[in-house]
PDB file of N, CA, C and O in Angstrom:
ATOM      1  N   UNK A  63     -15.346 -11.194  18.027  1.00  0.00           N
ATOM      2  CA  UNK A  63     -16.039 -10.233  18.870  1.00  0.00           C
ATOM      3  C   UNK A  63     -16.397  -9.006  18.052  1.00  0.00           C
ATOM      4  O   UNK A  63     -15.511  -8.651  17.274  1.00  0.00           O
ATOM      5  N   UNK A  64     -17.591  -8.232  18.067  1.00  0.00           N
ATOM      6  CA  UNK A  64     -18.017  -7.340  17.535  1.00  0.00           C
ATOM      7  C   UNK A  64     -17.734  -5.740  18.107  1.00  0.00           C
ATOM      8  O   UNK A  64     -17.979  -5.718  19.313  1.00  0.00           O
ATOM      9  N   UNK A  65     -17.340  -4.551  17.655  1.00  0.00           N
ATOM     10  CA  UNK A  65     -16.795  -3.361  18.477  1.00  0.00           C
ATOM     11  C   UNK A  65     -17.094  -2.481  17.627  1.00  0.00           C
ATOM     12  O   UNK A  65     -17.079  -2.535  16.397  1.00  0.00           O
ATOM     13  N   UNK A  66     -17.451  -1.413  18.537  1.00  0.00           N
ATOM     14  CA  UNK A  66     -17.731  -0.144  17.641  1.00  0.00           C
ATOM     15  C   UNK A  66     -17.025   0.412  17.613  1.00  0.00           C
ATOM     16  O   UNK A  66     -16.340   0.508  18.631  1.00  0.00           O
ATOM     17  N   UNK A  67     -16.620   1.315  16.225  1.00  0.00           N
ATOM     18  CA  UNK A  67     -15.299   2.176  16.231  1.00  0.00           C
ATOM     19  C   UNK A  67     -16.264   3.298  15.087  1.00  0.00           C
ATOM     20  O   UNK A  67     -17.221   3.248  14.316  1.00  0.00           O
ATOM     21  N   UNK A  68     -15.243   4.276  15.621  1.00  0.00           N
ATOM     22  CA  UNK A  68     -15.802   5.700  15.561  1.00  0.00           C
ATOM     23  C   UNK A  68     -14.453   5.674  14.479  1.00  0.00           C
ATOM     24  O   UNK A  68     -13.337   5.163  14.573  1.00  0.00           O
ATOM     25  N   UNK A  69     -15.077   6.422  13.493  1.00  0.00           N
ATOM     26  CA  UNK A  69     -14.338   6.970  12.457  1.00  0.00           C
ATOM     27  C   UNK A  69     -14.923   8.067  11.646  1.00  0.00           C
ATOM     28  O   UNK A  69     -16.066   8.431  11.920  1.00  0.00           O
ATOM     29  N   UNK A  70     -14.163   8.730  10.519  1.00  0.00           N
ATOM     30  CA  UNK A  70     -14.661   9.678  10.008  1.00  0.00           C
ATOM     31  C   UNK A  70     -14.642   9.546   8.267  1.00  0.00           C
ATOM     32  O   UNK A  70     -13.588   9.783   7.677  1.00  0.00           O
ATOM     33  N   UNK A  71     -15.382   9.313   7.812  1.00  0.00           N
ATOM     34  CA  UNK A  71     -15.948   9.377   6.130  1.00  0.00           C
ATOM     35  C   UNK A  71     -16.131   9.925   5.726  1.00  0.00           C
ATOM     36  O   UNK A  71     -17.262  10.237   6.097  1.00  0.00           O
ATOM     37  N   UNK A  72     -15.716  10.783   4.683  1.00  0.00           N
ATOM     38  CA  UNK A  72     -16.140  11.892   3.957  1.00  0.00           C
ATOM     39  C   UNK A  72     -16.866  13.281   4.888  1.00  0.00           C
ATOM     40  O   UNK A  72     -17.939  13.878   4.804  1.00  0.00           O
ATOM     41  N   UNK A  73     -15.889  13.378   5.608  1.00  0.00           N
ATOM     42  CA  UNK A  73     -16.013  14.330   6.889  1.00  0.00           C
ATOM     43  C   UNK A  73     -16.788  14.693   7.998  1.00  0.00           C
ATOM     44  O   UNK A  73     -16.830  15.770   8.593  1.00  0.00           O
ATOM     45  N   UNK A  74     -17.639  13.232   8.275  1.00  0.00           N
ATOM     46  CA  UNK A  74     -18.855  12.634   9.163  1.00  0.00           C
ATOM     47  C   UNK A  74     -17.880  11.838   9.880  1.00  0.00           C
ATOM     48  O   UNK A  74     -16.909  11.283   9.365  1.00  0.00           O
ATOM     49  N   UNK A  75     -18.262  11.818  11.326  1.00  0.00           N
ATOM     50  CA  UNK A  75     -17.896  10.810  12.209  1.00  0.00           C
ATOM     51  C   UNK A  75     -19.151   9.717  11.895  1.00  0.00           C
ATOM     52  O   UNK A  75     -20.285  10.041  11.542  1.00  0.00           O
ATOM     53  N   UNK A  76     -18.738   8.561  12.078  1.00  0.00           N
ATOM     54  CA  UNK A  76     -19.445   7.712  12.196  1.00  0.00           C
ATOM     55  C   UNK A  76     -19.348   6.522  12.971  1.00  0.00           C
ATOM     56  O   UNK A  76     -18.187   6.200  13.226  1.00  0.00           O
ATOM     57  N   UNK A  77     -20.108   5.887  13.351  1.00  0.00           N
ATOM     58  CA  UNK A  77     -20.174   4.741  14.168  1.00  0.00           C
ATOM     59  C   UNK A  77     -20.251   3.686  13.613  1.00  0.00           C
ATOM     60  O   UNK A  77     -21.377   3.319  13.276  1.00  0.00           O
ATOM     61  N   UNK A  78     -19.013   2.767  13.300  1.00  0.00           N
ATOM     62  CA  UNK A  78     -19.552   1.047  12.920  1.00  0.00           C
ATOM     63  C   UNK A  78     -19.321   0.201  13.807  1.00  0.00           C
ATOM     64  O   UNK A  78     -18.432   0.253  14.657  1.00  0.00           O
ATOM     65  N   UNK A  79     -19.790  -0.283  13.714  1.00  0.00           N
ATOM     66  CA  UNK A  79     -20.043  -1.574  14.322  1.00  0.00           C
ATOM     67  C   UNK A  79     -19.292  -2.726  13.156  1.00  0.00           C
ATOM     68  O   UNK A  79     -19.886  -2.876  12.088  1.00  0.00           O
ATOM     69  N   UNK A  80     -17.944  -3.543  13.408  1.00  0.00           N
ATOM     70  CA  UNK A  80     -17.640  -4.393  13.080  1.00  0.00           C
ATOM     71  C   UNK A  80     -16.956  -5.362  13.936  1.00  0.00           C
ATOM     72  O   UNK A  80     -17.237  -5.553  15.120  1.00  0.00           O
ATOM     73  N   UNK A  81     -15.607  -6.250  12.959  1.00  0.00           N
ATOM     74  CA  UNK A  81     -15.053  -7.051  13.615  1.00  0.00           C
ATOM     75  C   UNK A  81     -13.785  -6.390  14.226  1.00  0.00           C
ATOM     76  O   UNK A  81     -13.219  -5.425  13.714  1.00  0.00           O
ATOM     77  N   UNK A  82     -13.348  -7.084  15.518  1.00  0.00           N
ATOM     78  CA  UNK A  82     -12.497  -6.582  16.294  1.00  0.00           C
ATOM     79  C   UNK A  82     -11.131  -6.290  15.607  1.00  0.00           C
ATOM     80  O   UNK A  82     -10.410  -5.491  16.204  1.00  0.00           O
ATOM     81  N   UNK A  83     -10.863  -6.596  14.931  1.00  0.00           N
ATOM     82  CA  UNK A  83      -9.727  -5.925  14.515  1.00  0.00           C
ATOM     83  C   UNK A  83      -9.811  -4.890  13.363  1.00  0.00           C
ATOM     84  O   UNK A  83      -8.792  -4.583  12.744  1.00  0.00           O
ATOM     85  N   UNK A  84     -11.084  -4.322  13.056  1.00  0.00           N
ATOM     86  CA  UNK A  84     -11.167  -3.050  12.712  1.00  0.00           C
ATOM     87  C   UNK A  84     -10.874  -1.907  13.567  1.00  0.00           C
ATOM     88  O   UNK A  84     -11.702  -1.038  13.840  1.00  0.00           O
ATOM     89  N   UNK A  85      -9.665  -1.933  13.984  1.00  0.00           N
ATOM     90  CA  UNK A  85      -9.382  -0.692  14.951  1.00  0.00           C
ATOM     91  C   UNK A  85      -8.875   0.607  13.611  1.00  0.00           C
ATOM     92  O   UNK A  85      -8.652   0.395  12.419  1.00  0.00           O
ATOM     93  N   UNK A  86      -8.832   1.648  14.216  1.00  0.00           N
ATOM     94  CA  UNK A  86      -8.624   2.758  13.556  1.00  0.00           C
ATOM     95  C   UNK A  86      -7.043   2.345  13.013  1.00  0.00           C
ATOM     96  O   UNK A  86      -7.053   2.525  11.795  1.00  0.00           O
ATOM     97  N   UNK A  87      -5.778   1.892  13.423  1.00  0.00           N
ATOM     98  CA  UNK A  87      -4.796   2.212  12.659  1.00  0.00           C
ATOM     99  C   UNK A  87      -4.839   0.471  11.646  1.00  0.00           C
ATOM    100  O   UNK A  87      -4.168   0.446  10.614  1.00  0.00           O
ATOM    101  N   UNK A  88      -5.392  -0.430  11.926  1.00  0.00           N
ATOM    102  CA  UNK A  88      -6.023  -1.260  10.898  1.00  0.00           C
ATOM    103  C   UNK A  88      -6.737  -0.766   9.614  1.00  0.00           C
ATOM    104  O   UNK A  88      -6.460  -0.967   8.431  1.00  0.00           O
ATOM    105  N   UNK A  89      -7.637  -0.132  10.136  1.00  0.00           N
ATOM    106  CA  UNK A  89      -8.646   0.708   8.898  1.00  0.00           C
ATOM    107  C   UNK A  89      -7.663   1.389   8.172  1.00  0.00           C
ATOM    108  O   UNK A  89      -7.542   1.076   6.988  1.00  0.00           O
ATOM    109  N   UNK A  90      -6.928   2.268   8.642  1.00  0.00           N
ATOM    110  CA  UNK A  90      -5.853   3.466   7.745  1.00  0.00           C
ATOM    111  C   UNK A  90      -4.885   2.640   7.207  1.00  0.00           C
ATOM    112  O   UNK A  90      -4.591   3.011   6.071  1.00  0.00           O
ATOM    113  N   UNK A  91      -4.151   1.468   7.650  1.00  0.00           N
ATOM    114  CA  UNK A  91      -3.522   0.262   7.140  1.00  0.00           C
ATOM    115  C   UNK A  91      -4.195   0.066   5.692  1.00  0.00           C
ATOM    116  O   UNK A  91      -3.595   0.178   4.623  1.00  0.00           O
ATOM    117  N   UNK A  92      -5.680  -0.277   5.877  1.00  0.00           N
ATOM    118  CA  UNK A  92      -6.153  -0.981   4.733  1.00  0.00           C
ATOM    119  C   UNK A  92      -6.687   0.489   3.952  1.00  0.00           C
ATOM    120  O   UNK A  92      -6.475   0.296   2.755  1.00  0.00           O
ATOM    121  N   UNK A  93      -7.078   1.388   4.074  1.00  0.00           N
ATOM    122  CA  UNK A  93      -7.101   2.298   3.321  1.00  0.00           C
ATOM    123  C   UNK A  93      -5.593   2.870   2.429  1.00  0.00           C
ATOM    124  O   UNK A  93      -5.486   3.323   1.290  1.00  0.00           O
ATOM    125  N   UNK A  94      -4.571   2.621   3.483  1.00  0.00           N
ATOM    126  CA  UNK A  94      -3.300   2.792   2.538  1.00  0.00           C
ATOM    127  C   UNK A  94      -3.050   2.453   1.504  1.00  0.00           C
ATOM    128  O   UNK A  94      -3.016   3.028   0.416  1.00  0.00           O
ATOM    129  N   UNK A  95      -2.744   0.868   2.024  1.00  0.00           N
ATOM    130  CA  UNK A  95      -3.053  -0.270   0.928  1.00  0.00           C
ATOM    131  C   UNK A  95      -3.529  -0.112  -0.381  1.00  0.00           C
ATOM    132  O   UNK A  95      -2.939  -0.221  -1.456  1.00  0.00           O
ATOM    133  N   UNK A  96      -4.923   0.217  -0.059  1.00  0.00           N
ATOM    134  CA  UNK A  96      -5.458   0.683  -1.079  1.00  0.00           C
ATOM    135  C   UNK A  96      -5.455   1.774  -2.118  1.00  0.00           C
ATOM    136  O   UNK A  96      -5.554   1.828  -3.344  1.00  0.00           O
ATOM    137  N   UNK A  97      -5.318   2.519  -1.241  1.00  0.00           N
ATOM    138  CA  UNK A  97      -5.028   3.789  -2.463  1.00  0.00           C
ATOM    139  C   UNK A  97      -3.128   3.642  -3.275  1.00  0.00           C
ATOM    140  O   UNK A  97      -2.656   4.203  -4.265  1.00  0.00           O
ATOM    141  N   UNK A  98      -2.486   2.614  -2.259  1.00  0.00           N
ATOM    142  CA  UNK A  98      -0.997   2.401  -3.175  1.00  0.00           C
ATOM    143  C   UNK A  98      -1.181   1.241  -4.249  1.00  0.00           C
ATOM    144  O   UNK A  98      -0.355   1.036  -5.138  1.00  0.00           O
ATOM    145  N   UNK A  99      -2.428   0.451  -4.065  1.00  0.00           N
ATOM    146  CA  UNK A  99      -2.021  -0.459  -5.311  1.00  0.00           C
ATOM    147  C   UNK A  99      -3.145  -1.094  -5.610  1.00  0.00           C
ATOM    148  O   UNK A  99      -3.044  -1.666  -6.696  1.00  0.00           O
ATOM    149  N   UNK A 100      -4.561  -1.281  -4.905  1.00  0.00           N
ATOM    150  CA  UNK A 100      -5.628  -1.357  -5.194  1.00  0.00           C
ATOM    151  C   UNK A 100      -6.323  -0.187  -6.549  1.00  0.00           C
ATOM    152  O   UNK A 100      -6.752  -0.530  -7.650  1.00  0.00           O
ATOM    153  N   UNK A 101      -6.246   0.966  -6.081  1.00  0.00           N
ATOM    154  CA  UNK A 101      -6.670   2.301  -6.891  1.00  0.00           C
ATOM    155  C   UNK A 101      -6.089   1.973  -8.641  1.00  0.00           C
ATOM    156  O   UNK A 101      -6.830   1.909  -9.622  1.00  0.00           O
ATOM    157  N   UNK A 102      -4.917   1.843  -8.634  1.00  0.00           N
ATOM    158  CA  UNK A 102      -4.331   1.706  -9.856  1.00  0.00           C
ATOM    159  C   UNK A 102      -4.849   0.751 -10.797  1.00  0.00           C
ATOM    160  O   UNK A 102      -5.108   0.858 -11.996  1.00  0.00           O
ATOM    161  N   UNK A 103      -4.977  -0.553  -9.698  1.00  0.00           N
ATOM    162  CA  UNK A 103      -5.181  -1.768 -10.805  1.00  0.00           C
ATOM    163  C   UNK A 103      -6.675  -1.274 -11.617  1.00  0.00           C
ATOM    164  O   UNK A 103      -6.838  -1.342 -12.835  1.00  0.00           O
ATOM    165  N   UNK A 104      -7.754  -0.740 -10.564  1.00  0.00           N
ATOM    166  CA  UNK A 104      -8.430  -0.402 -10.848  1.00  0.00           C
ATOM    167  C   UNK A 104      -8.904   0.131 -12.440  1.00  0.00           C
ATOM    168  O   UNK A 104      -9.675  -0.324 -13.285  1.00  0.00           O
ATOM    169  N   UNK A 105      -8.005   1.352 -12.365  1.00  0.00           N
ATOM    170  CA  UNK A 105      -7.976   2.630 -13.011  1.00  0.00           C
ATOM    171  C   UNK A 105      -7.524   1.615 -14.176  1.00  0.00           C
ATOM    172  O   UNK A 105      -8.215   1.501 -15.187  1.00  0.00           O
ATOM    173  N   UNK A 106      -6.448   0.951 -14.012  1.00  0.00           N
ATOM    174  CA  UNK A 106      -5.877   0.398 -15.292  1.00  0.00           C
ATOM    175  C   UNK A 106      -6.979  -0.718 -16.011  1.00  0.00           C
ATOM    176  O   UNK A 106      -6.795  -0.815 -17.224  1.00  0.00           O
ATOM    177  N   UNK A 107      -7.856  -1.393 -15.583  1.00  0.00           N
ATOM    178  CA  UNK A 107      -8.771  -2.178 -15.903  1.00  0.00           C
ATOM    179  C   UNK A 107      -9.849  -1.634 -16.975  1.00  0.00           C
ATOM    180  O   UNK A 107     -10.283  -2.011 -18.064  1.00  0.00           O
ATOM    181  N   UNK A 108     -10.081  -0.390 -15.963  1.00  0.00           N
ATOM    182  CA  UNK A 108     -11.068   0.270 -16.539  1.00  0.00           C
ATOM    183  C   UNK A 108     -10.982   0.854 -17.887  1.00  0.00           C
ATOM    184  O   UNK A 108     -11.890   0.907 -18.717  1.00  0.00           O
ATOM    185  N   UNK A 109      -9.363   1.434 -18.039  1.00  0.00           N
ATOM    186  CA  UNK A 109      -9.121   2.042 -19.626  1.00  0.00           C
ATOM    187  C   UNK A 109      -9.186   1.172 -20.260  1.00  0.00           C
ATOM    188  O   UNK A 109      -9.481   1.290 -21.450  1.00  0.00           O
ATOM    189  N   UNK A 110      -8.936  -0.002 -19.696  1.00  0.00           N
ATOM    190  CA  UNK A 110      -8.479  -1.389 -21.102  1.00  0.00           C
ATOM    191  C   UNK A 110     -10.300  -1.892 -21.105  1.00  0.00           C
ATOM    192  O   UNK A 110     -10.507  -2.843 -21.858  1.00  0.00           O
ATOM    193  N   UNK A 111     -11.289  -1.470 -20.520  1.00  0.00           N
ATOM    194  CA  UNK A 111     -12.295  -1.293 -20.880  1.00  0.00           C
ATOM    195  C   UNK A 111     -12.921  -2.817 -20.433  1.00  0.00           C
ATOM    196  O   UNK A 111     -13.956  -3.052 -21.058  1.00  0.00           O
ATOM    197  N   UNK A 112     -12.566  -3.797 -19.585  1.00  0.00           N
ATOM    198  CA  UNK A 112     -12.905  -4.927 -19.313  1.00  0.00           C
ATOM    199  C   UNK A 112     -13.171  -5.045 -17.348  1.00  0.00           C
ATOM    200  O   UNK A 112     -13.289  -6.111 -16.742  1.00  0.00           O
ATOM    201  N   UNK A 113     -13.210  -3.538 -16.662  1.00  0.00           N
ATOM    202  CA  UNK A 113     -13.955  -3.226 -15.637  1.00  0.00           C
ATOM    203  C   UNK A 113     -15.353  -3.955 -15.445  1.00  0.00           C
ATOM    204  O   UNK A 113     -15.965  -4.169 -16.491  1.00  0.00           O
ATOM    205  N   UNK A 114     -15.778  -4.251 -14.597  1.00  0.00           N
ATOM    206  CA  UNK A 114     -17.113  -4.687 -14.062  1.00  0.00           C
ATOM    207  C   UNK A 114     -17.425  -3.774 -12.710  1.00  0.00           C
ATOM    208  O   UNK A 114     -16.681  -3.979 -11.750  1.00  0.00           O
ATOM    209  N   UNK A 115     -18.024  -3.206 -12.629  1.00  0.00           N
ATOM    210  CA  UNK A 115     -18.310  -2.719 -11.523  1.00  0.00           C
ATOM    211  C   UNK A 115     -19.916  -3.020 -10.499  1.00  0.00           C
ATOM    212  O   UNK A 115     -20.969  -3.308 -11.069  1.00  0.00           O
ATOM    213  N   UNK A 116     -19.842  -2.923  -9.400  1.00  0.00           N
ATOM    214  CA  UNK A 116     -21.329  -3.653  -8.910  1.00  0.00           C
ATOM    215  C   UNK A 116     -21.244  -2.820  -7.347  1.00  0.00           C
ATOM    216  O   UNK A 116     -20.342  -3.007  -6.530  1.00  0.00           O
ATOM    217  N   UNK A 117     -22.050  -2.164  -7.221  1.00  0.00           N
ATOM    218  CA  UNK A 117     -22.460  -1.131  -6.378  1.00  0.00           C
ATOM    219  C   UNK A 117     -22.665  -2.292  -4.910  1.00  0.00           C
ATOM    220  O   UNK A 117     -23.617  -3.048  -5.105  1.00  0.00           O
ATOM    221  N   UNK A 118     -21.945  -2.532  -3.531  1.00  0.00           N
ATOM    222  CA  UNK A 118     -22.213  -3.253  -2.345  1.00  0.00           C
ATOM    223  C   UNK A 118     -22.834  -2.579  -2.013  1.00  0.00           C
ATOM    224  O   UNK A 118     -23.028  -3.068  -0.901  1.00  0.00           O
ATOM    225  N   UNK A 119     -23.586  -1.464  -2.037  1.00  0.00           N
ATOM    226  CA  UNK A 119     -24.645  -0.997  -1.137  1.00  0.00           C
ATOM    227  C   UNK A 119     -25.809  -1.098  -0.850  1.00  0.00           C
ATOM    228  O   UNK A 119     -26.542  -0.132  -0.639  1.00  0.00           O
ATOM    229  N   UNK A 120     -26.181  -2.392  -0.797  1.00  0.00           N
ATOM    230  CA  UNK A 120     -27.895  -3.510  -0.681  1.00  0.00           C
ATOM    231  C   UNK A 120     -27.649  -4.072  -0.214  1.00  0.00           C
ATOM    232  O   UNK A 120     -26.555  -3.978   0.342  1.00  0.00           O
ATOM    233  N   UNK A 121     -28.708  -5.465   0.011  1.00  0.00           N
ATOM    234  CA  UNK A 121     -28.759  -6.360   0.486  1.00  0.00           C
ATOM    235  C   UNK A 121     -27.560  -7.139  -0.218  1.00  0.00           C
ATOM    236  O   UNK A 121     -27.041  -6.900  -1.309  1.00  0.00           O
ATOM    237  N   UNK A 122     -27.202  -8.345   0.899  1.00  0.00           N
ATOM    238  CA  UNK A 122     -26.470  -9.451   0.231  1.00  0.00           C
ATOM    239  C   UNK A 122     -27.032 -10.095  -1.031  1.00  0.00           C
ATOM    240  O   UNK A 122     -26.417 -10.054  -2.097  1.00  0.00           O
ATOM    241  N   UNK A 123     -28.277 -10.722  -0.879  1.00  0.00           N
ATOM    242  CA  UNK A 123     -28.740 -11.090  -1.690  1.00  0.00           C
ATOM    243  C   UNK A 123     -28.938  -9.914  -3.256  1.00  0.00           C
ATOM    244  O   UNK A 123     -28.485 -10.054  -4.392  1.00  0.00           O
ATOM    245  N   UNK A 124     -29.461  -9.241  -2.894  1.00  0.00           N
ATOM    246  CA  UNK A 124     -29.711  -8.418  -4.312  1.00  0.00           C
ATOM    247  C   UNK A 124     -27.560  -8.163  -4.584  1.00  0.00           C
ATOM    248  O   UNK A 124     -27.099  -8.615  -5.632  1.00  0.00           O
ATOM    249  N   UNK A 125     -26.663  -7.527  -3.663  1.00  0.00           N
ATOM    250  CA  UNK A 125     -25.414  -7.654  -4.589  1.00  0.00           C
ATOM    251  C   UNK A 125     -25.036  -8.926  -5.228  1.00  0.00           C
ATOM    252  O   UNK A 125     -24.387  -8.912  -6.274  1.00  0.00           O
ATOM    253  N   UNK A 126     -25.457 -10.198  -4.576  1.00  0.00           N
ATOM    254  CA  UNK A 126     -25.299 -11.329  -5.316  1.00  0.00           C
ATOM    255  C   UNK A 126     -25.844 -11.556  -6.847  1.00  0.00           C
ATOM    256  O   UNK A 126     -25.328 -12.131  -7.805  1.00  0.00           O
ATOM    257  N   UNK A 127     -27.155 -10.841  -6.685  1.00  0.00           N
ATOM    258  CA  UNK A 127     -27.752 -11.146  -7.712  1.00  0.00           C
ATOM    259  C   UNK A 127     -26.632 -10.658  -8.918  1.00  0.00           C
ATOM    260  O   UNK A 127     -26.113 -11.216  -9.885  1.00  0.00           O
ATOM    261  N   UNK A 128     -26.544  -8.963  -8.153  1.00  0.00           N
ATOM    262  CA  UNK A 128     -26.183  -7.851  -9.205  1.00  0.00           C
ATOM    263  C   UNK A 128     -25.159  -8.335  -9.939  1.00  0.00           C
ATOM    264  O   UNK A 128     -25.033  -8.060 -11.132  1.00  0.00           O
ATOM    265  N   UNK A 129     -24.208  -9.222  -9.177  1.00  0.00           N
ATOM    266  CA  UNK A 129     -22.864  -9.551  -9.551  1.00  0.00           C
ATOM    267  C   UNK A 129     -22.502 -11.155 -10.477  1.00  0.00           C
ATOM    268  O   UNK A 129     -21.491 -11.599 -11.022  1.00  0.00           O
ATOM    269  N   UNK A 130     -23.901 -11.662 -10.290  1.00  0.00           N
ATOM    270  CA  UNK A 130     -24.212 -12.910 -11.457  1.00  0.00           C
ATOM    271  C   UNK A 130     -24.292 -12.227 -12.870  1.00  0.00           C
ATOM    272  O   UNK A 130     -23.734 -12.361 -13.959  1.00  0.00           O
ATOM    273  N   UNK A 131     -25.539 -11.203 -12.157  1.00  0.00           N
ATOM    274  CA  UNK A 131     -25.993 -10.685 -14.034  1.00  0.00           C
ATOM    275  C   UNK A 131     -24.532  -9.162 -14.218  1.00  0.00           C
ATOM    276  O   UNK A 131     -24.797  -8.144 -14.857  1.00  0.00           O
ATOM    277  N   UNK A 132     -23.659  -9.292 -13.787  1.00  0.00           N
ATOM    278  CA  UNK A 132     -22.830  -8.398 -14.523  1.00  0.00           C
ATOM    279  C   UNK A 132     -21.594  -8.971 -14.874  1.00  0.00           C
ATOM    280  O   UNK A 132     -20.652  -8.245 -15.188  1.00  0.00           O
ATOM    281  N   UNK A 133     -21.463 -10.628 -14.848  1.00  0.00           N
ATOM    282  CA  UNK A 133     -21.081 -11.503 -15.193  1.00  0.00           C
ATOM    283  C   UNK A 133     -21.365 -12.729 -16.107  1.00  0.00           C
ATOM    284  O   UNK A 133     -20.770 -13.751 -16.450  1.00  0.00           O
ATOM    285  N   UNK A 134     -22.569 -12.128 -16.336  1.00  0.00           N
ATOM    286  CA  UNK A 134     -23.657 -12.492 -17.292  1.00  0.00           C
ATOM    287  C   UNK A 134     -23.194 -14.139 -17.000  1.00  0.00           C
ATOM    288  O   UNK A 134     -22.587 -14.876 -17.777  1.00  0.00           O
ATOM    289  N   UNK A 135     -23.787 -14.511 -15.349  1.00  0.00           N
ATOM    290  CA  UNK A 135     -23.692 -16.041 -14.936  1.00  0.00           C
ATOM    291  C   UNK A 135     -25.196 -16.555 -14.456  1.00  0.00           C
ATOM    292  O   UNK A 135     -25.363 -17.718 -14.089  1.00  0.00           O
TER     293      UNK A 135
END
């Protein structure tokens, strides 16, 4: 089922529209998450200099693309 949930991003409320179990203490769940052990691996990838990074903010198709050729596949 699809639901809109009101949240706030970079100090904008905003409206998404996702899947139902994107409720607000889900979202802060997975934002936790993230900043305890997602963030790091990150950071650590990146010094050892073998990071890939690929911007999701397009179409499916064009991030697909983006993420072949930055995999040089």
């Amino acid at each position: 089922a699809r639901v809109t949930t009101y949240t706030t991003i970079a100090g904008a409320e905003a409206a998404v529209e996702g899947r139902a179990d994107d409720a607000s203490d889900t979202v802060d769940r997975r934002i936790k998450e993230y900043d305890e052990h997602t963030a790091h691996a990150i950071e650590f990838f990146r010094q050892k200099g073998v990071l890939v990074e690929v911007s999701g903010l397009d179409t499916i198709e064009n991030v697909h693309q983006n993420v072949l050729e930055a995999l040089s596949l």
